[in-house]
Structure formats: structure tokens, C-alpha cells
Tab-separated table of C-alpha atoms in Angstrom:
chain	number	residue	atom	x	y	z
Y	1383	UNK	CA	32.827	3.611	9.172
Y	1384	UNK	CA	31.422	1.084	11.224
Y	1385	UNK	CA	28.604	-1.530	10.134
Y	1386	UNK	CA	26.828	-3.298	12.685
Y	1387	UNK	CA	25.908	-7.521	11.042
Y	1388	UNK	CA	22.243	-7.926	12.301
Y	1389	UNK	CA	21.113	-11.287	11.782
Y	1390	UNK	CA	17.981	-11.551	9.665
Y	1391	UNK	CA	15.023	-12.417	11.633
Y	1392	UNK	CA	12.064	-13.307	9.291
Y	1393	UNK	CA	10.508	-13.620	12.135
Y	1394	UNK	CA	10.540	-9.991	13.371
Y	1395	UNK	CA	7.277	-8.965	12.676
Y	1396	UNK	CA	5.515	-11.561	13.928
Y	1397	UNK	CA	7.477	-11.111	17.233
Y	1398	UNK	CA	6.508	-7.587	16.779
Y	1399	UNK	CA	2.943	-7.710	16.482
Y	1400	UNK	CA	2.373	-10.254	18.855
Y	1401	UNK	CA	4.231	-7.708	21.677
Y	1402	UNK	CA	2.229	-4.975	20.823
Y	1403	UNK	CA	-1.070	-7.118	21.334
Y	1404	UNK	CA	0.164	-8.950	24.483
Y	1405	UNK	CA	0.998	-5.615	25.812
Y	1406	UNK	CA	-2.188	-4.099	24.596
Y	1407	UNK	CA	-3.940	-6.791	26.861
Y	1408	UNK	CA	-2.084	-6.043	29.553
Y	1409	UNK	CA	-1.907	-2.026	29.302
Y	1410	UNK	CA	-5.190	-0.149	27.983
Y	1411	UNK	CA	-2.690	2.966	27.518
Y	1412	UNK	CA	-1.074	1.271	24.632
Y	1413	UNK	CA	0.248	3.950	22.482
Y	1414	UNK	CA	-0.407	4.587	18.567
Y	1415	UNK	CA	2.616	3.098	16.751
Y	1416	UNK	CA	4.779	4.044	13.751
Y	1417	UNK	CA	6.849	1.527	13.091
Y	1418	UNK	CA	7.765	2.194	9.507
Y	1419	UNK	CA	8.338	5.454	7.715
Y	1420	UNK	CA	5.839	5.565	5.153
Y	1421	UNK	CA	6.220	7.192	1.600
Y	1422	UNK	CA	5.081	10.661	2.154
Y	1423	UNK	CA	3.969	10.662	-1.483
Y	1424	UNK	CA	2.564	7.986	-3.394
Y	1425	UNK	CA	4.785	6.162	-5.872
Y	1426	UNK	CA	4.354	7.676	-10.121
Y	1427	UNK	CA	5.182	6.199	-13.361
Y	1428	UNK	CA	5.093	7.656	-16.455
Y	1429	UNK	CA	5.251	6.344	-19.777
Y	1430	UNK	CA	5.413	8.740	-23.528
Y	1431	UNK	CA	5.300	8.366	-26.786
Y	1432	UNK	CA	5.083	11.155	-29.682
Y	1433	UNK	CA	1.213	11.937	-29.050
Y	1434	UNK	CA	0.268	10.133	-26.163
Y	1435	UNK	CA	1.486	9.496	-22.340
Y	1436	UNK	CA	0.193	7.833	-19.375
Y	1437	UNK	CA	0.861	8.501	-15.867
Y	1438	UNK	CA	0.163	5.901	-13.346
Y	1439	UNK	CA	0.094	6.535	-9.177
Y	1440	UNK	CA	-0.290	4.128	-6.098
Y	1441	UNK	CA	-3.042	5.665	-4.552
Y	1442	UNK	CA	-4.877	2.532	-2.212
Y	1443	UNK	CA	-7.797	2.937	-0.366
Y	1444	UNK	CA	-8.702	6.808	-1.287
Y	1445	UNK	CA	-12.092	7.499	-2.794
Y	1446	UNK	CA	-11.415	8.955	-6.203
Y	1447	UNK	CA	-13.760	12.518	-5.021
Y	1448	UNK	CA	-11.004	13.272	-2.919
Y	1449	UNK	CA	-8.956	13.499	-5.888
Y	1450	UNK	CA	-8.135	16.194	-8.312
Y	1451	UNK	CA	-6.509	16.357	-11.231
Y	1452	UNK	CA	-5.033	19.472	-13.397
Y	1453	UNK	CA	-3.244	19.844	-16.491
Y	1454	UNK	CA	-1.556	23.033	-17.292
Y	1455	UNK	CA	0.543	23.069	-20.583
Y	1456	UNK	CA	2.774	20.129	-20.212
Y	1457	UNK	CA	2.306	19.607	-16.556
Y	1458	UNK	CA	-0.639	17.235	-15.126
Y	1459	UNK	CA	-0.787	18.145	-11.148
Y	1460	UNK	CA	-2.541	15.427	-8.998
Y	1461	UNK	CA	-3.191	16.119	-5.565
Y	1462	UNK	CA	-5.503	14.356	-2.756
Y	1463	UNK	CA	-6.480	13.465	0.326
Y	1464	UNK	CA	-5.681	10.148	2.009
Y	1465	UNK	CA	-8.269	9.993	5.130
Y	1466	UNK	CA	-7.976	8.114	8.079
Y	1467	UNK	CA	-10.902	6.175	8.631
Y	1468	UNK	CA	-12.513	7.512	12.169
Y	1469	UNK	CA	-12.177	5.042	14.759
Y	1470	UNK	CA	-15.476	4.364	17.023
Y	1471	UNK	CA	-15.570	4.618	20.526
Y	1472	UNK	CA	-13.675	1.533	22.168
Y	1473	UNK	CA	-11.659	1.366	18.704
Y	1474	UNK	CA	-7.727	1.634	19.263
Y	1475	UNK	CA	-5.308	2.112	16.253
Y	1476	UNK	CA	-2.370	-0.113	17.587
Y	1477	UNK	CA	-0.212	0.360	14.060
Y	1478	UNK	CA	0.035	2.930	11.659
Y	1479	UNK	CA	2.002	2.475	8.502
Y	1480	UNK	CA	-0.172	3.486	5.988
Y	1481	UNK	CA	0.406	6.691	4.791
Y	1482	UNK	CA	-2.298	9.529	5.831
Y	1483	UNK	CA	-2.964	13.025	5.064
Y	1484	UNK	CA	-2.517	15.124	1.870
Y	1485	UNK	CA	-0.316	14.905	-0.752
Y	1486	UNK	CA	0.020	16.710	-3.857
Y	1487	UNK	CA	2.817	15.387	-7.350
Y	1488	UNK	CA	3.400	17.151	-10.221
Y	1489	UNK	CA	5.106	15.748	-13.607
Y	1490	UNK	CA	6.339	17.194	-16.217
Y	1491	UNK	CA	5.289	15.351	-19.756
Y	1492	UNK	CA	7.547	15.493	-22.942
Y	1493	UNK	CA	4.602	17.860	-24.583
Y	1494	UNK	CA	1.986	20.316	-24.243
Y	1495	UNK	CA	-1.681	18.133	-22.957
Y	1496	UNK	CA	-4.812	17.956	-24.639
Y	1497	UNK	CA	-6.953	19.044	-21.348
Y	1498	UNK	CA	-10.140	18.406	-23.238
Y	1499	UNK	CA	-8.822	14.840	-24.509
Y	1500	UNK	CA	-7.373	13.570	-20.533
Y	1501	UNK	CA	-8.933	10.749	-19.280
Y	1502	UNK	CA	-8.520	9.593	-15.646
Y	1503	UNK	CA	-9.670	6.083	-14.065
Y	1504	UNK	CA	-8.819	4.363	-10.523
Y	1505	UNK	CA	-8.678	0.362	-10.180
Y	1506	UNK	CA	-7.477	-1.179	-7.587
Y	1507	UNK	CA	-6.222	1.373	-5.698
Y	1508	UNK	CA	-3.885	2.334	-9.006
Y	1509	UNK	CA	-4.648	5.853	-10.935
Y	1510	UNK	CA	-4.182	5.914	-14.311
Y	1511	UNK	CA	-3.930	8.876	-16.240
Y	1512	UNK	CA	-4.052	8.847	-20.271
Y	1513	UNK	CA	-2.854	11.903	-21.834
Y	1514	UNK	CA	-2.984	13.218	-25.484
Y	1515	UNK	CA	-1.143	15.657	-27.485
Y	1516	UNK	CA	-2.363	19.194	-28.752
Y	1517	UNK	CA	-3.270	18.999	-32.354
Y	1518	UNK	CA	-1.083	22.561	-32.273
Y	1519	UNK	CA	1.881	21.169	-30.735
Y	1520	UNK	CA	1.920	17.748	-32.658
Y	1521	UNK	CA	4.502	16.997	-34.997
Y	1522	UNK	CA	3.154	17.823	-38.611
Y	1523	UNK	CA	4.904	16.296	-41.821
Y	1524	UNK	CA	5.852	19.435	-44.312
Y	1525	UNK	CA	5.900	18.547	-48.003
Y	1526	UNK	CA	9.013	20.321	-50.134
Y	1527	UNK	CA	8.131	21.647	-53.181
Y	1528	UNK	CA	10.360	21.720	-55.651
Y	1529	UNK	CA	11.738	25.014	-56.722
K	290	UNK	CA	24.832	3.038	-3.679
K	291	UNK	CA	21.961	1.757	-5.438
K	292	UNK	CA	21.940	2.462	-9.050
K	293	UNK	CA	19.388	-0.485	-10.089
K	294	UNK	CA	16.879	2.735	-10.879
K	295	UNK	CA	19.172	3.504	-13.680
K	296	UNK	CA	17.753	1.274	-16.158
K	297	UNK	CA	14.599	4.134	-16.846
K	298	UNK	CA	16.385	7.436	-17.250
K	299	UNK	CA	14.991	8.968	-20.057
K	300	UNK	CA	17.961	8.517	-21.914
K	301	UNK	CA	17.412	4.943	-22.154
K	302	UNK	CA	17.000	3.785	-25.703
K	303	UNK	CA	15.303	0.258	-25.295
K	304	UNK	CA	12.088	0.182	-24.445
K	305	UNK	CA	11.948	-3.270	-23.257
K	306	UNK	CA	14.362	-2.636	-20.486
K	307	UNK	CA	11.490	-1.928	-17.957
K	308	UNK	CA	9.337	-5.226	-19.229
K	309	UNK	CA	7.877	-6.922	-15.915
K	310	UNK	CA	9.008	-10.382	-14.478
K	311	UNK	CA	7.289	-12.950	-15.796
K	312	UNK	CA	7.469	-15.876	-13.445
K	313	UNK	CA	6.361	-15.278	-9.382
K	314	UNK	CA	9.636	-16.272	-8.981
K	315	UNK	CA	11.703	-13.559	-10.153
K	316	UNK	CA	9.317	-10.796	-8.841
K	317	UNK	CA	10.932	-8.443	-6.158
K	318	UNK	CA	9.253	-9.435	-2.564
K	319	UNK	CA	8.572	-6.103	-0.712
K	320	UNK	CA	6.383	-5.893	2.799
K	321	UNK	CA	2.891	-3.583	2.360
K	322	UNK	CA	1.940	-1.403	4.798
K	323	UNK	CA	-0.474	-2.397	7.686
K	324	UNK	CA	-3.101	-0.981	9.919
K	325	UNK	CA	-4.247	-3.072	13.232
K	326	UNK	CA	-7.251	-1.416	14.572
K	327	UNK	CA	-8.532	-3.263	18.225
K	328	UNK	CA	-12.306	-3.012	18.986
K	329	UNK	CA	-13.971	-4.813	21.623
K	330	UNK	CA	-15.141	-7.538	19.379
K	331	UNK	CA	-11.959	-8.099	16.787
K	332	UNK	CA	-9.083	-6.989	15.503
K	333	UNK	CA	-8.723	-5.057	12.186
K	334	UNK	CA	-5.862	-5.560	9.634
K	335	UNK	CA	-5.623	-3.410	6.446
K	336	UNK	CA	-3.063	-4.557	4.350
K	337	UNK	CA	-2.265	-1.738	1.285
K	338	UNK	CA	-1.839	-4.084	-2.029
K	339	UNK	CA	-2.015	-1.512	-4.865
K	340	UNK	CA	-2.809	-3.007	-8.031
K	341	UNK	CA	-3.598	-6.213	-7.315
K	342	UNK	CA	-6.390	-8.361	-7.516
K	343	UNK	CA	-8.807	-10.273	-5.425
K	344	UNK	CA	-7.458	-13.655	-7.453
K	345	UNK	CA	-3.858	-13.174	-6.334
K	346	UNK	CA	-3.978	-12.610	-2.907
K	347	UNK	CA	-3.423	-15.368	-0.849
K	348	UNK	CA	-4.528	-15.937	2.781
K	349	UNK	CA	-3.350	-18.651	5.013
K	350	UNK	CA	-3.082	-19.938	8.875
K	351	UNK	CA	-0.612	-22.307	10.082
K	352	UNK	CA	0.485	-22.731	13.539
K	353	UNK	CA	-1.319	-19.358	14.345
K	354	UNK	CA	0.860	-17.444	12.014
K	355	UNK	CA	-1.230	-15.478	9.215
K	356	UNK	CA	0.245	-15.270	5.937
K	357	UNK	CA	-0.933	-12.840	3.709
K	358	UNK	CA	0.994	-12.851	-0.234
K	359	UNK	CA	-0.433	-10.803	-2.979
K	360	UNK	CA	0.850	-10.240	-6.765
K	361	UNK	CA	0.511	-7.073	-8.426
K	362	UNK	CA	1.517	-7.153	-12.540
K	363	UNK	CA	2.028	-3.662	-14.241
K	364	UNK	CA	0.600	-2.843	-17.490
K	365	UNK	CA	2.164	-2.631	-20.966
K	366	UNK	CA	2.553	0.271	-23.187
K	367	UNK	CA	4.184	-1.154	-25.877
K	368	UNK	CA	3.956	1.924	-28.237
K	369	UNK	CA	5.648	4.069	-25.122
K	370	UNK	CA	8.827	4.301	-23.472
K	371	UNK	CA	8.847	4.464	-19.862
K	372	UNK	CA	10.364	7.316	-19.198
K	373	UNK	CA	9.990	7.569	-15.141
K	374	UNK	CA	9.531	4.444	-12.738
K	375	UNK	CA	9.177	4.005	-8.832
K	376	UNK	CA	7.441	0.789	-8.700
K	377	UNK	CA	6.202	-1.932	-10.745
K	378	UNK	CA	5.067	-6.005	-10.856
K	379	UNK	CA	6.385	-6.993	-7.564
K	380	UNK	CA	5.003	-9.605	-4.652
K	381	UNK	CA	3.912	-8.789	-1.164
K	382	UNK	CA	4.245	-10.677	1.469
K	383	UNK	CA	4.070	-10.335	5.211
K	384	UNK	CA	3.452	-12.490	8.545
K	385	UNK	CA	1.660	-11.933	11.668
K	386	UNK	CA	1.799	-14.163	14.899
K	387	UNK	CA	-1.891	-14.300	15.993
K	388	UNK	CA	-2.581	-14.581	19.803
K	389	UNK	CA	-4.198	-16.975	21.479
K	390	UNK	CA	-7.486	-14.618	21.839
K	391	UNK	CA	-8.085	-14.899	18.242
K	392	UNK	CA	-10.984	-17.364	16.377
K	393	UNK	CA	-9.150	-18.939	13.640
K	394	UNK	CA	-12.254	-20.488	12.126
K	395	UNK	CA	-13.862	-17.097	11.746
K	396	UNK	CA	-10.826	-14.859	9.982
K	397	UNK	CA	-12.609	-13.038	7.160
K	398	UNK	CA	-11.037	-10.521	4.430
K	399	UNK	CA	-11.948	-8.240	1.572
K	400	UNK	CA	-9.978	-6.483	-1.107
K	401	UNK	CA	-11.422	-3.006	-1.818
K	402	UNK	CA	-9.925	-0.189	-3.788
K	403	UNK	CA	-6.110	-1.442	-3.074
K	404	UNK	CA	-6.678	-2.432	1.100
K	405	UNK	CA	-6.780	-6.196	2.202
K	406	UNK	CA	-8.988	-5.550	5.432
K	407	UNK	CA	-8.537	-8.665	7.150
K	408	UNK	CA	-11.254	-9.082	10.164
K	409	UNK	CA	-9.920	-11.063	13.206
K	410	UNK	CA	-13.108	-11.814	15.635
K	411	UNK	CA	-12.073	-12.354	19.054
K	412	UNK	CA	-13.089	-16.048	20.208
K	413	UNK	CA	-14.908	-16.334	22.852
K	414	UNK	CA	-13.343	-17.169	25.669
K	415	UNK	CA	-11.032	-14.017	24.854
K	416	UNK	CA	-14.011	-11.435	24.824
K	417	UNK	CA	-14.196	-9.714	28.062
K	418	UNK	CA	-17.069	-11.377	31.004
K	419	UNK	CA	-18.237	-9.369	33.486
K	420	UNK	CA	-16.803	-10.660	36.923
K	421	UNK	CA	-18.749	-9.996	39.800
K	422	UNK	CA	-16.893	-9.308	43.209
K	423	UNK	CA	-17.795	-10.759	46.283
K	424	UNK	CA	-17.063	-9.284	49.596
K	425	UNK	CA	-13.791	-11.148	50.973
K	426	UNK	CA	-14.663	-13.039	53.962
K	427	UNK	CA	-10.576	-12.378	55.108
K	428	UNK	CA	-7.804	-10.980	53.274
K	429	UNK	CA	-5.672	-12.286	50.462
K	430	UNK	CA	-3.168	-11.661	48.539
K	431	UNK	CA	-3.283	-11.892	44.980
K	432	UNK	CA	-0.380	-12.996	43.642
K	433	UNK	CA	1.168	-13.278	40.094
């Protein structure tokens, strides 16, 4: 195997972007760019305890109505819609990074979900998901009688 | 192969192994996703900072290179373990080389829902004029 040394160039994107605008400039046929792969799926955590668990995704820039959220048992589905903003007429998208489209992540959680009890907020472009145990399903102390 | 993930796997008794950096310093530097959008008028940068807030994001302009760093923390549980992770505190940071076309004096940006949109107005000199053409009295070549 063969490994190629580049030398780090902190100045690479600058170089980059300033390309793509000079030759923007020059050529009105500039092309829509990808120049990273974006995540395909935006980023989870989850943290759980014995009764409760909370599930937090990197969702920036989508408006929370194009999200929707489903518990099932122990398994909270998210799934939404990141829209591109429509460009106006003389408006040219010269990079794209930011990941578009739809995107749907499911998790599995260390017990069965209170549906009635999940509560669901968006700051920052950050969901948060809080998460409660069924009353059925939660751990119950049993006294022992004596015999 | 990278195993610095391996710290989280449920298996993991501590639950202070996934506790954030404290100090700026020791928070991992990543580059955020852009969009450049050209009109007419300006160009159009949205930067995507998730989790972060208006008071840590830092804009600056020196020797027509923009500089845009941002902080995002991550929130505490302390009564749960974290059981799955794929991101967390961490510091973006990213330069662009701004042309010549561009009005420093008038860069303006907002922080909404997770996006940096950074407007960059055209100065100008740089917007386009109409030219008007003249009949040539002989011919010439334009050269560049």
C-alpha cells in the first residue's frame, strides 16, 4: 500500500472559494458544486437511565413542521425533510455542502416509551427528544413476606 | 483504524467518560458545511453551526479573508449514561478569501435555527453598469 504525503494547506479553502468566484465572473455557466460529501443523515445521541432517555439530533435550518416524530414500543422513529431554499431568478447556488432532501433514523431505547409522556423541542438547530418509561414496564420493588 | 468512538459503547461503565471539554482549547476543531448563493446584488453564505449560539460565533475580516469560529457545548445528563454518541461540544471554524468585488464595510450575518447566513453585498464598483456601444469608427482589436 501506497500513501501519498500531501502537505497541509490551511489555506485550501480560501484558494477554493476564491476560484470558484473568479471563475463565476468570468463564466455565467458556472456549475453547482459538491465539494464535500455531506452526512446523508443527521448526527444522534442518546442518553438512558432506568425511567427516562433523551435523544438528541443535528437537524440545522429545518422548520420543526417538516418534522415527525413516532414512538412505537421501544423505538422513537424521526424522519424529515431538509428543503432547499428556492433560489430567485438571477440567484446561482455556487456550493452545496449542506445536506438536502429527506431523511428518516430510528433508535432503539433500553425500554418500552411512554407515547403519551414524549416531549419534543428544537433549539438551535438541535432536536431534543425526552422520553419516559411505561408505568407497566418500569421496574417495581416486590416486598417478601415471610413464610 | 479509528477506535476513539469506543469510549460510548454501551458497555461502558463510567458515565463521566463522555463529559465535554471544558476549555476552547481542548475542543475538537471540525469545518461546517457551507452554502454560497450569487445574486445580482451579493453573495450568500450559510454556514450550518448546530447548537450553538448567537454569543459564540465569531465573525472577523482581515486582509480580505473572512473568518467565521463558532462553539457549540453539549448538554449534561448527569442521572444518564450516554449510551450512543456521534457528535458533541466541538469548535467550528472555517476561512473564505473574499474577492475584490465584495463591500467589506457592509458584511452582515444572522444565526437562525442552526445556519450562520452571512450576507456579502457587492460594492459598487463590482455591480454590473450598463455599457453603451458606440458604432466603431474603424476596426480594433480587443486584446487581453
Amino acid at each position: 500500500m501506497t500513501l501519498s504525503v500531501q502537505r497541509w494547506n490551511p489555506w485550501q479553502d480560501l484558494e477554493q472559494l476564491r476560484d470558484e468566484m473568479d471563475r463565476f465572473m468570468k463564466d455565467p455557466t458556472a456549475v453547482v458544486r459538491r465539494t464535500f460529501q455531506p452526512d446523508e443523515v443527521p448526527r444522534l445521541n442518546l442518553w438512558a437511565g432506568e425511567t427516562e432517555a433523551v435523544v438528541s439530533l443535528e437537524i440545522p435550518g429545518v422548520d420543526p413542521a417538516d418534522l415527525e416524530l413516532t414512538v412505537e414500543g421501544d423505538v422513537l422513529t424521526i424522519s424529515g425533510d431538509r428543503k432547499a431554499a428556492e433560489l430567485p431568478e438571477g440567484h446561482q447556488q455556487l456550493r452545496h455542502e449542506r445536506p438536502t432532501g429527506r431523511f428518516t433514523r430510528t433508535v432503539r431505547i433500553p425500554f418500552d416509551v411512554n407515547s403519551e409522556r414524549t416531549d419534543a423541542a428544537c433549539e438551535n438547530g438541535v432536536l431534543t427528544v425526552h422520553l419516559y418509561r411505561t408505568e407497566e414496564s418500569s421496574p417495581r420493588k416486590i416486598e417478601i413476606r415471610r413464610s | 483504524m479509528n477506535t476513539s468512538s469506543d469510549c460510548c459503547t454501551p458497555s461502558a461503565e463510567s458515565a463521566t467518560c463522555c463529559t465535554p471539554a471544558r476549555s476552547s482549547e481542548q475542543l475538537r476543531t471540525v469545518s461546517p458545511h457551507v452554502g454560497l448563493v450569487e445574486s445580482p446584488e451579493n453573495f450568500r453564505l450559510q454556514v450550518n453551526l448546530p447548537g450553538v449560539v448567537e454569543d459564540s460565533v465569531n465573525l472577523s475580516v482581515e486582509n480580505s479573508v473572512l473568518t467565521i469560529t463558532a462553539e457549540a457545548g453539549e448538554p449534561e445528563y448527569p442521572n444518564l449514561r450516554p449510551l450512543h454518541r456521534e457528535f458533541g461540544a466541538r469548535k467550528f471554524e472555517r476561512r473564505f478569501a473574499l474577492g475584490d468585488s465584495i463591500d467589506l464595510s457592509a458584511i452582515d450575518a444572522t444565526l437562525n435555527d442552526g445556519v450562520l447566513e452571512v450576507t456579502l453585498p457587492r460594492s459598487q464598483k463590482a455591480m454590473p453598469q450598463r455599457i453603451e456601444v458606440r458604432r466603431a469608427k474603424h476596426n480594433q482589436a480587443i486584446t487581453e
